[in-house]
Coordinates of C-alpha atoms in Angstrom, one line a residue:
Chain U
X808 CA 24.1 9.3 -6.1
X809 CA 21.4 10.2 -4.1
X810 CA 20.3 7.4 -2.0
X811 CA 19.9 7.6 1.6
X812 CA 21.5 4.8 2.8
X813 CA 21.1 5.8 6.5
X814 CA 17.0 5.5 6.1
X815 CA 17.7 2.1 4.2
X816 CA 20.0 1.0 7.4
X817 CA 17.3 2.2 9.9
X818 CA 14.6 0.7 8.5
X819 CA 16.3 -2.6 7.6
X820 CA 15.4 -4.6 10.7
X821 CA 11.8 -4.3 10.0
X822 CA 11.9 -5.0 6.9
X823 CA 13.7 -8.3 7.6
X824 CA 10.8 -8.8 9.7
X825 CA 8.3 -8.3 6.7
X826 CA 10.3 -10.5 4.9
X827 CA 10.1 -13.2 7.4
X828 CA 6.0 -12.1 7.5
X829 CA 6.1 -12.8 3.4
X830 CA 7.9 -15.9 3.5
X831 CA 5.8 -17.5 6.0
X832 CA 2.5 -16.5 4.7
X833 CA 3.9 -17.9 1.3
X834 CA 4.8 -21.5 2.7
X835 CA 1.8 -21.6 4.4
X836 CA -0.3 -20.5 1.5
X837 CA 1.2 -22.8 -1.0
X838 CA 0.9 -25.8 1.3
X839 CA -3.1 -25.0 2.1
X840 CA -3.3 -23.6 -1.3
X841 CA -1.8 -27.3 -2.8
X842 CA -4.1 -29.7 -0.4
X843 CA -7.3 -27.8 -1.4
X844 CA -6.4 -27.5 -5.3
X845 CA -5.5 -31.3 -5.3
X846 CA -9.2 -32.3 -4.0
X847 CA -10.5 -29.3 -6.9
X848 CA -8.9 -30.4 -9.1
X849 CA -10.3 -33.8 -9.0
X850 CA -13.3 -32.4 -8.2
X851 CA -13.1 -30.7 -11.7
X852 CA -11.9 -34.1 -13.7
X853 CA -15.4 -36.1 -11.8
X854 CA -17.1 -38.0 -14.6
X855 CA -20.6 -36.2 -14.1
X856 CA -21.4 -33.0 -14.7
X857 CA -22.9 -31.6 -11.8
X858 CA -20.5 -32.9 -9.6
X859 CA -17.9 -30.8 -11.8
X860 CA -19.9 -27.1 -12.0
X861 CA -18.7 -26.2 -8.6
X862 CA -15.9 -27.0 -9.1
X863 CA -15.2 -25.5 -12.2
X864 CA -16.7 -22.1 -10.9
X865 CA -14.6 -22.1 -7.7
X866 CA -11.4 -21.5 -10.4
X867 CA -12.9 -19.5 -12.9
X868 CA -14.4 -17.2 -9.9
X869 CA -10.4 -17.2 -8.5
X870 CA -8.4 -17.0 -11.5
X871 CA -11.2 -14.3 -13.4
X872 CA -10.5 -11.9 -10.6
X873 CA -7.8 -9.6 -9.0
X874 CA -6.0 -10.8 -6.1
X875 CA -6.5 -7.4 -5.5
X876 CA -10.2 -7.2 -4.7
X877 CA -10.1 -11.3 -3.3
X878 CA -8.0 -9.8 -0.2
X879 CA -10.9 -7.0 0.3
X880 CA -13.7 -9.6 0.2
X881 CA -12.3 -12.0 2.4
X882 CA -10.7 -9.1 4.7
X883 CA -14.1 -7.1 5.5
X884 CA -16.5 -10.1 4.4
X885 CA -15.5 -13.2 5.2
X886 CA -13.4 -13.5 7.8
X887 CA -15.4 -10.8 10.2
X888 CA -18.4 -13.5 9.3
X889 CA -16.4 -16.1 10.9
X890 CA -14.4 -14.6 13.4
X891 CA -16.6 -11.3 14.3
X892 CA -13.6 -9.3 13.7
X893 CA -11.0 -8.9 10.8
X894 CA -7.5 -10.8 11.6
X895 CA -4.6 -9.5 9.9
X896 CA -3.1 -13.1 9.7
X897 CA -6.1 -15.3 8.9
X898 CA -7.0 -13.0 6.1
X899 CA -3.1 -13.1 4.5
X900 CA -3.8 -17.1 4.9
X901 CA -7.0 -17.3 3.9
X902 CA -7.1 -15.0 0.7
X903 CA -3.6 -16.3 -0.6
X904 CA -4.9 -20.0 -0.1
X905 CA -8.0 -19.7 -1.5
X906 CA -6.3 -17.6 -4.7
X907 CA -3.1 -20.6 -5.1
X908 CA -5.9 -23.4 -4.7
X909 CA -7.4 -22.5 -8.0
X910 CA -4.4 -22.2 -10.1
X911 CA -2.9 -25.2 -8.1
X912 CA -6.3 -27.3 -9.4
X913 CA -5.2 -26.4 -13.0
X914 CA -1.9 -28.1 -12.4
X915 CA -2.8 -31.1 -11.1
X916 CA -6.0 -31.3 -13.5
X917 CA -3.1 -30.6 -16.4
X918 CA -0.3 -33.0 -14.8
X919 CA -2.3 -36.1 -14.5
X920 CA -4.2 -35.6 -17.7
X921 CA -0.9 -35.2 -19.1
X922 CA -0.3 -38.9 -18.8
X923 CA -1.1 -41.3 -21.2
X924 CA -4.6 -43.1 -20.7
X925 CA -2.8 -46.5 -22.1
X926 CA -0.9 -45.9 -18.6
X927 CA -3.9 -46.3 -16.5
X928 CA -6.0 -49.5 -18.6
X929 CA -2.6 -50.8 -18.6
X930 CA -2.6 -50.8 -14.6
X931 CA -6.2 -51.9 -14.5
X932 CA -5.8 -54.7 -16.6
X933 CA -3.1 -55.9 -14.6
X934 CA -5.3 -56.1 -11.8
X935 CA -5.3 -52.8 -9.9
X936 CA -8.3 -50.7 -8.9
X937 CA -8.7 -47.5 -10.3
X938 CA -7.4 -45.7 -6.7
X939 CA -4.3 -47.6 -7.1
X940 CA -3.6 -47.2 -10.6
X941 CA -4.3 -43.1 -10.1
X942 CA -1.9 -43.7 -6.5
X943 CA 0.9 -46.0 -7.8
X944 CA 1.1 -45.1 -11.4
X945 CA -0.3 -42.0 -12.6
X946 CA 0.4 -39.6 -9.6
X947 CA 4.3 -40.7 -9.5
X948 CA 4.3 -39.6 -13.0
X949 CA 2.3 -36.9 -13.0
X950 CA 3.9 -35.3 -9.8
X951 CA 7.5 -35.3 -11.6
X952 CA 5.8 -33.3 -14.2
X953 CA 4.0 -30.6 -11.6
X954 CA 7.1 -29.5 -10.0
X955 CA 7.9 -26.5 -12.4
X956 CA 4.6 -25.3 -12.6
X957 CA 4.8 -25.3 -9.0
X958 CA 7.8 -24.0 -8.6
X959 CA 6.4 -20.8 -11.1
X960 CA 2.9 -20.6 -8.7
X961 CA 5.5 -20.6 -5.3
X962 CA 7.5 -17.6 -7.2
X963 CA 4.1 -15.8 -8.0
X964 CA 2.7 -16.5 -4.7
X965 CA 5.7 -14.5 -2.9
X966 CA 5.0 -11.4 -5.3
X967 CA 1.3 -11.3 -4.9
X968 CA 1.8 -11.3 -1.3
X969 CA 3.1 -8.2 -1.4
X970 CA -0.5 -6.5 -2.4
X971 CA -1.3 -7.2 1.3
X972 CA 0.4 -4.6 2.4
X973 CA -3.6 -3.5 1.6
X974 CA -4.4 -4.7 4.8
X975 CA -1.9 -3.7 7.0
X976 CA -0.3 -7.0 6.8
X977 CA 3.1 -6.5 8.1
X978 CA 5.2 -7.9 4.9
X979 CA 7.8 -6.1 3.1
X980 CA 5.7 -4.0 1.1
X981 CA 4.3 -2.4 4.5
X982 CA 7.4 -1.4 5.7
X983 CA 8.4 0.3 2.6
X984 CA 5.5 2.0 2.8
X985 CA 5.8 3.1 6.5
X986 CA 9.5 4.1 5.7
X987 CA 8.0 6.3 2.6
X988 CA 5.4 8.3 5.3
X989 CA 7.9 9.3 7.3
X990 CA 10.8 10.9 4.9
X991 CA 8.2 11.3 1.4
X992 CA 10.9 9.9 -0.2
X993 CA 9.5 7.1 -2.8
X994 CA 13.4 5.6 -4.2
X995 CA 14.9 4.2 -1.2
X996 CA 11.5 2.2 0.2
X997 CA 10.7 1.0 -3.3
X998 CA 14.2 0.0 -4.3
X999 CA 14.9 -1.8 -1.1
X1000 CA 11.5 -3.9 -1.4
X1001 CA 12.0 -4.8 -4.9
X1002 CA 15.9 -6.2 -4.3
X1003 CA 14.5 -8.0 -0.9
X1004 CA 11.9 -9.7 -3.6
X1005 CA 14.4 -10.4 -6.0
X1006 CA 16.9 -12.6 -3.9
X1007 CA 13.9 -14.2 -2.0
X1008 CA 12.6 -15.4 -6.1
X1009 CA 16.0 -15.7 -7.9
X1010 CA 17.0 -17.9 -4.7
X1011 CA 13.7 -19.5 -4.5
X1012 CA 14.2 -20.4 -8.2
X1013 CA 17.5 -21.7 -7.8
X1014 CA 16.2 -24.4 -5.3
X1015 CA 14.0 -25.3 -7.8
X1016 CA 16.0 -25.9 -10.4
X1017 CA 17.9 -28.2 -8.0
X1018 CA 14.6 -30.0 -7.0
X1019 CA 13.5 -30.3 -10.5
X1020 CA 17.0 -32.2 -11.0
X1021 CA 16.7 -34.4 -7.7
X1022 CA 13.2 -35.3 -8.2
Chain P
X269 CA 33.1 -21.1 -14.9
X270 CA 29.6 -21.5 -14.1
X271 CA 30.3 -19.8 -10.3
X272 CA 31.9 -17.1 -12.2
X273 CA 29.1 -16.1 -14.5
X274 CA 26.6 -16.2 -11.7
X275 CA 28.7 -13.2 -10.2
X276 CA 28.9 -11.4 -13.4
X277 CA 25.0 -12.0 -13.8
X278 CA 24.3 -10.7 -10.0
X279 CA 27.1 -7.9 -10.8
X280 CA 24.4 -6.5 -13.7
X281 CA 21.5 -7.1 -11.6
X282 CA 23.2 -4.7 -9.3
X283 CA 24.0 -2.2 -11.6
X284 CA 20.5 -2.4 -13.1
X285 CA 19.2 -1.5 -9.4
X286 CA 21.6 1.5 -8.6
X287 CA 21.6 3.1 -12.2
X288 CA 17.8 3.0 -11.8
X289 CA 18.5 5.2 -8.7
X290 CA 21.1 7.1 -10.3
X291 CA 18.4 8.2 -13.4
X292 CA 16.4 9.3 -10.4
X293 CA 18.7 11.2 -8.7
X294 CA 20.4 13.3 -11.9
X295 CA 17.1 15.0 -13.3
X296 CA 16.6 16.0 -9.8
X297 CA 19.6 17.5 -9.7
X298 CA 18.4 19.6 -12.1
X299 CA 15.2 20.5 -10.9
X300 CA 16.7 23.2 -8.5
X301 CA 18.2 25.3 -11.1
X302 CA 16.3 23.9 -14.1
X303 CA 12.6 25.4 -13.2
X304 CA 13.0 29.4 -14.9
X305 CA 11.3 30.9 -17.0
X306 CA 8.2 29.1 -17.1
X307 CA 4.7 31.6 -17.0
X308 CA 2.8 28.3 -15.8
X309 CA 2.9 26.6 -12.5
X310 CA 1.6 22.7 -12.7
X311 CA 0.6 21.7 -9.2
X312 CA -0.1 17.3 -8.9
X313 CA -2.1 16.5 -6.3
X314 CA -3.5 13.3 -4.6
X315 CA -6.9 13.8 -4.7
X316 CA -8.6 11.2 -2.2
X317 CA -8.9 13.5 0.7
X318 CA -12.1 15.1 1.1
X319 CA -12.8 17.4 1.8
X320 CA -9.0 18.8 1.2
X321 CA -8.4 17.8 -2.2
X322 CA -10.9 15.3 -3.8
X323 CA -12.3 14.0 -7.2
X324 CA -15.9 15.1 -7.8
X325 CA -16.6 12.7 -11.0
X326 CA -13.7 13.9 -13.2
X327 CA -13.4 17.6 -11.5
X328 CA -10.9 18.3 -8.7
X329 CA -12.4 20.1 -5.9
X330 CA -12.1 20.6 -2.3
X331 CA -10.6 23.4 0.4
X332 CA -6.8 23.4 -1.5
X333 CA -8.6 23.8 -4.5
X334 CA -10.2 27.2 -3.6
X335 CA -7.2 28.0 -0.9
X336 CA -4.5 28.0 -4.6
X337 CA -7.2 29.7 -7.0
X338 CA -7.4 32.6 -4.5
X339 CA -3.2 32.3 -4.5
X340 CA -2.8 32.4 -8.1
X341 CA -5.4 35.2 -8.9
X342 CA -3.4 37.3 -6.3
X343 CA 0.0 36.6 -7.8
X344 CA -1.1 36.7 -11.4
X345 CA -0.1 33.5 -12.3
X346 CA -1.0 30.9 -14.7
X347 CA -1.8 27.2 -13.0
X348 CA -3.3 23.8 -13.2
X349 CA -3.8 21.2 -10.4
X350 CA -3.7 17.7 -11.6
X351 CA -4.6 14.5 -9.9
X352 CA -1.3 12.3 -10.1
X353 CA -2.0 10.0 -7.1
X354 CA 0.9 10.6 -3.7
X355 CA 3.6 8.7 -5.0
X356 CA 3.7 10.3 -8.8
X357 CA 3.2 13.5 -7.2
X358 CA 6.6 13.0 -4.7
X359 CA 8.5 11.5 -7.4
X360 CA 7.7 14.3 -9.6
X361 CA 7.6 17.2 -7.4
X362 CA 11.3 16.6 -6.4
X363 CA 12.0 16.3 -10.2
X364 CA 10.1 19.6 -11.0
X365 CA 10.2 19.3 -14.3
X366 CA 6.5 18.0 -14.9
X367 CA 5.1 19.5 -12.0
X368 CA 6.5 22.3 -10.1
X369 CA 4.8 21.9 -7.0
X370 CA 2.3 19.5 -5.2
X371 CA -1.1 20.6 -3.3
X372 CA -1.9 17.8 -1.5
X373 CA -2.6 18.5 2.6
X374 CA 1.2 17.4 2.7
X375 CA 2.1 18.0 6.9
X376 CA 5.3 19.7 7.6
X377 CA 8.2 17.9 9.0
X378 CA 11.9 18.5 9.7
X379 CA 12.5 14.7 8.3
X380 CA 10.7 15.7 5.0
X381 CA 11.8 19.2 4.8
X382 CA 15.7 17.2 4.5
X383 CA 14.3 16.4 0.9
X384 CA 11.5 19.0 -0.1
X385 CA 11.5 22.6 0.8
X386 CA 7.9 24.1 2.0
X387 CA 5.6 27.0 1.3
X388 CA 4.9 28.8 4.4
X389 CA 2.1 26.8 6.5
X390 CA -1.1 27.6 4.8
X391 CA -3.6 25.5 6.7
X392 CA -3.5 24.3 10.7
X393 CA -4.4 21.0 11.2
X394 CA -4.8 18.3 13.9
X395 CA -4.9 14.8 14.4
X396 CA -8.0 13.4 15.9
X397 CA -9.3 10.0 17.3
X398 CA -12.5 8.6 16.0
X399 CA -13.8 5.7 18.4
X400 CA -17.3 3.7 18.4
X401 CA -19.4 5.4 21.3
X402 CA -18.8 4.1 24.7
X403 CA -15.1 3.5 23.9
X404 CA -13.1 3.4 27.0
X405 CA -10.6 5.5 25.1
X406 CA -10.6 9.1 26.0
X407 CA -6.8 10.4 24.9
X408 CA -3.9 9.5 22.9
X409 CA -2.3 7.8 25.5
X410 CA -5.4 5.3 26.1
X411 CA -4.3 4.0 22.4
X412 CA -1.1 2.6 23.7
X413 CA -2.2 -1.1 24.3
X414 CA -5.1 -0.7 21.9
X415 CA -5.7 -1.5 17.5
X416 CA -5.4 1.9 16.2
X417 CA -6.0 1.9 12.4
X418 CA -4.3 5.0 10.2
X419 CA -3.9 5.8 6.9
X420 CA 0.1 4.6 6.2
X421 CA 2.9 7.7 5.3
X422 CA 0.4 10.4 7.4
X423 CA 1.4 12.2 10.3
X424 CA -1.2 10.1 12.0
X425 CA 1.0 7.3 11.3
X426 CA 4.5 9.2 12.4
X427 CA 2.3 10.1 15.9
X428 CA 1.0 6.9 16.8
X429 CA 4.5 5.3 15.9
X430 CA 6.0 7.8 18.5
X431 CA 3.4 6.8 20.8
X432 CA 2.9 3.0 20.4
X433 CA 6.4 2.0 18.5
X434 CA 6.8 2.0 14.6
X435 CA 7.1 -1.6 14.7
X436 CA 3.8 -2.6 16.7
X437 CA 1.8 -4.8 15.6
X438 CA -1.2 -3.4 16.8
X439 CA -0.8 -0.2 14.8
X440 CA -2.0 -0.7 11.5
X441 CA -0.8 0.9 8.7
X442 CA -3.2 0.9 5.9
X443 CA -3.5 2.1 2.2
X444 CA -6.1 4.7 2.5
X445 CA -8.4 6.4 5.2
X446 CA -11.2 4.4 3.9
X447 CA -9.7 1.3 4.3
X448 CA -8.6 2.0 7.7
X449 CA -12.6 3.3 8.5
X450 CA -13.8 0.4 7.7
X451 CA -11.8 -1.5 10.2
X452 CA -12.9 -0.1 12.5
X453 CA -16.5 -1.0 11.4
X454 CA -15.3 -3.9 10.9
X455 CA -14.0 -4.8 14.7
X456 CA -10.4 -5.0 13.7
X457 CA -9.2 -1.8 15.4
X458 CA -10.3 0.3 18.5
X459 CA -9.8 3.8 16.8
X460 CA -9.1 5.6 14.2
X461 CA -6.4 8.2 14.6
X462 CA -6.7 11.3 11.0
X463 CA -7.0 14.6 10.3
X464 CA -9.5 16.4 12.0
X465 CA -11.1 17.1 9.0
X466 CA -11.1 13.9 7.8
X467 CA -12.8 12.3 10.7
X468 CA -15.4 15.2 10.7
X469 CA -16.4 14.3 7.9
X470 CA -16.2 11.1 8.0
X471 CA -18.9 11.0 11.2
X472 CA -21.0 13.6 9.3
X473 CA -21.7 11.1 6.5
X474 CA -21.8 8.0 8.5
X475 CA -24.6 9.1 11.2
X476 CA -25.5 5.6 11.6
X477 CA -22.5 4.1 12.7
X478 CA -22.7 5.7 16.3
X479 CA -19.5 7.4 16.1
X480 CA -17.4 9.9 18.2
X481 CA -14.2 12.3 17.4
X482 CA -11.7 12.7 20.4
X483 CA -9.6 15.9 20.3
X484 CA -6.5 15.7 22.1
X485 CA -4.2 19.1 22.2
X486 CA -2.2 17.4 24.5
X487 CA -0.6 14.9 22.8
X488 CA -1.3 15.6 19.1
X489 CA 0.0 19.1 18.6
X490 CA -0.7 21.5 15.7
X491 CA 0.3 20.6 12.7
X492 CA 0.6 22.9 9.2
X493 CA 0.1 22.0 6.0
X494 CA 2.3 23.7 3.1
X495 CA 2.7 23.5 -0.7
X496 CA 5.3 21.2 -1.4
X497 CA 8.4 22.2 -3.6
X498 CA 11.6 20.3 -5.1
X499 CA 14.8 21.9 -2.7
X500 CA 15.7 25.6 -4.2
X501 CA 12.5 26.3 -6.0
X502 CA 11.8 29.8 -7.0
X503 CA 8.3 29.6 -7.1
X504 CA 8.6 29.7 -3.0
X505 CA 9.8 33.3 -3.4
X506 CA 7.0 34.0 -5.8
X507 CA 4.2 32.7 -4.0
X508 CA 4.6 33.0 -0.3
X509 CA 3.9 36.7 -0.6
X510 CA 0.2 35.7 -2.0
X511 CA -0.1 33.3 0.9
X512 CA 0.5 35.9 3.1
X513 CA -1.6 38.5 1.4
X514 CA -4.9 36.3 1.0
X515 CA -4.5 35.2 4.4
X516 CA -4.7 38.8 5.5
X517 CA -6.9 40.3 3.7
X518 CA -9.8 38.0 4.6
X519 CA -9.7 36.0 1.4
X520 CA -8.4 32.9 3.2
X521 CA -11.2 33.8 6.0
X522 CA -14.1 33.2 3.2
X523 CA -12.7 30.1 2.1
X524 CA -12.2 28.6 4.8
X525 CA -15.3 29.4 6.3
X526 CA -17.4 28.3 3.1
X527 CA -15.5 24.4 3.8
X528 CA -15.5 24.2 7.5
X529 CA -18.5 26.6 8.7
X530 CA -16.1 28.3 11.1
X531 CA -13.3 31.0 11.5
X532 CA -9.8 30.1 10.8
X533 CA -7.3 31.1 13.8
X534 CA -5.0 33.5 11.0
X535 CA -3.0 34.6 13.7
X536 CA -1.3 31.3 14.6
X537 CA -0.9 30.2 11.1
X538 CA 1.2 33.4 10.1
X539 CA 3.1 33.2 13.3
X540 CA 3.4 29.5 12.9
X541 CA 6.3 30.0 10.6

């Protein structure tokens, strides 16, 4: 067998490092990524046409182009526009959100459309408004119906942070690259990155197969 | 039951992972006995370093291109150079059964020399720092508490680690030369630290940006470049002779001198051995 486990060994602590980078950028991504695909989402369901287009746009722009190239733009274009410089950290943040938003917007568009429209005339003619019959009836519903296809974006999410390694972000992919440069040895970095990946999805899916029960 | 097929299940998964390594690790076993009798040496190459090795439209060109040709005409053997990308040229360079070799400005190290053996050093190189003008930064040792962009698995990268500390943040690791360029331009680092070559050229073509190369022989130390080979390769017997020769006879003069306008110091590359 020829592994070097004394590189893996040496190298481990930063890579537990990048792995704390990846899940953090991930939580944070989803949670932006969730906020700003519910209000796109509804923004794509509006009644009136024009007040749709944008939306619809914004998610075919996101979801009809690599992840890859996104991270570029927003690295050298946007954020330097903002901030006058890049940032490592507001790029990971940025780029992931902006990506999860749009496929985020397609779940929530699909969850609450996936409810009945008898559920929501049956709420209005019982006296609600329409906020309260999307707030007390359908959401409930519809959330319950989300949470897997959340669950699948969350798992996606982790992997596809790994192609910031582009940037220099400091995640798991980084390290294993920095470990590669210094012994040109390509099986212990890549092997060691993709079993750090595996338990952080296979027990990230695990916990949501317990939420999906609980909820 | 269920807790005990979740071991069996992460049992496999585990297996999966190290047979993976093992499939690895058995042809390349092979590779140091397994490479006779072939009349044809295949070089792979990563060629996105200009002006070392580089793509011109579908044609491989550049300084290592001319440097083997010469090589190969003196030892009389057949070759190709092919443009695998790094990591298909390291995984298949230790295999040597698809390529035999790899031309690729690859530095010489004692940590990489533990897995690959080395021609003898063929080219002398340097590390240089390429800051906006009126950077405060005049050496290496200026970079400490600065951003300091490189390209990631370099010897630019193994310096400024010894210098800063492999895990600070403020040295960033990134996927290519280019990329790490343009953050400079971009106001995300403070220097650049590359090949000498690289960074020449780099200013040469980018006159507008108000650019400037530090050299520092102090802290970043000659480096050599050799041709890389899976451990007990013969072809290292057969070639390092035509190294030698070429580099004597003035061949390796003319080449050089046709890339980088100036003489080659010959005597510290032969002694650098």
């Amino acid at each position: 067998m020829d592994i070097r486990f004394d590189i893996i060994a040496h190298y481990l602590p930063v890579l537990l490092r990048g792995t704390a980078f990846t899940i953090g950028v991930s939580i944070v991504s989803i949670i932006f990524g969730s906020i700003l695909g519910l209000g796109i989402g509804f923004g794509k369901m509006a009644p009136k046409a024009y007040f749709r287009w944008p939306f619809h746009c914004y998610i075919n722009f996101f979801r009809g182009t690599p992840l890859y190239v996104q991270i570029l733009i927003v690295h050298f274009g946007v954020i330097p526009a903002f901030y006058g410089s890049t940032n490592v950290l507001m790029t990971s943040f940025v780029a992931l959100s902006l990506n999860s938003a749009a496929y985020s917007a397609e779940i929530f568009r699909a969850g609450i459309q996936s409810i009945d429209p008898g559920q929501r005339e049956a709420a209005v003619s019982l006296g609600m408004t329409r906020a309260q019959a999307m707030r007390f009836i359908i959401l409930p519903q519809a959330v319950k119906r989300m949470v897997p296809a959340f669950g699948n974006e969350f798992i996606v999410l982790v992997k596809d942070s790994s192609l910031l390694a582009l940037i220099a972000a400091p995640e798991i992919m980084y390290w294993s690259n920095t470990m590669k440069g210094q012994y040109l040895r390509i099986w212990e970095p890549y092997l060691t990155a993709a079993l750090i990946y595996f338990i952080l999805t296979y027990s990230l899916s695990k916990l949501l197969n317990y939420i999906e029960r609980k909820v | 039951m269920g807790m005990k097929k979740k071991w069996v299940m992460s049992a496999f998964v585990a297996f999966l992972v190290f047979a993976m390594a093992g499939c690895g690790s058995g042809s390349s076993n092979k590779a140091g006995s397994g490479s006779a009798g072939g009349e044809t040496i295949k070089f792979a190459s990563d060629a996105s370093y200009a002006p070392m090795e580089y793509m011109d439209t579908d044609k491989i060109k550049g300084f290592d291109i001319d440097f083997i040709k010469a090589v190969m005409e003196e030892a009389g053997i057949d070759y190709t150079v092919t443009n695998t990308g790094w990591d298909t040229m390291l995984s298949s360079v230790k295999q040597g059964t698809e390529y035999q070799a790899g031309l690729s400005s690859v530095s010489i190290t004692d940590e990489r020399k533990e897995t690959y053996d080395y021609s003898i050093p063929y080219f002398e190189s340097t590390n240089m720092i390429m800051v906006k003008e009126g950077s405060d930064i005049k050496n290496a040792l200026d970079l400490k508490d600065k951003k300091v962009a490189v390209q990631a698995a370099t010897t630019a990268d193994d310096l400024m680690s010894g210098i800063m500390g492999v895990d600070n943040g403020n040295l960033k690791r990134f996927d290519s030369n280019a990329v790490a360029l343009m953050e400079l331009n971009s106001g995300g680092a403070d220097a650049v630290v590359a090949d000498i070559a690289i960074v020449n050229e780099y200013i040469k073509n980018n006159p507008n940006e108000k650019l400037t190369g530090i050299i520092d022989k102090e802290n970043f130390g000659s480096e050599y470049y050799g041709i890389l080979y899976p451990k007990g390769s013969e072809w290292k017997a057969k070639l390092d002779p035509a190294i030698k020769k070429i580099i004597e006879n003035g061949k390796y003069t003319e080449i050089y001198k046709a890339w980088f306008g100036e003489e080659p110091d010959t005597q510290t590359l032969l002694n650098a051995e």
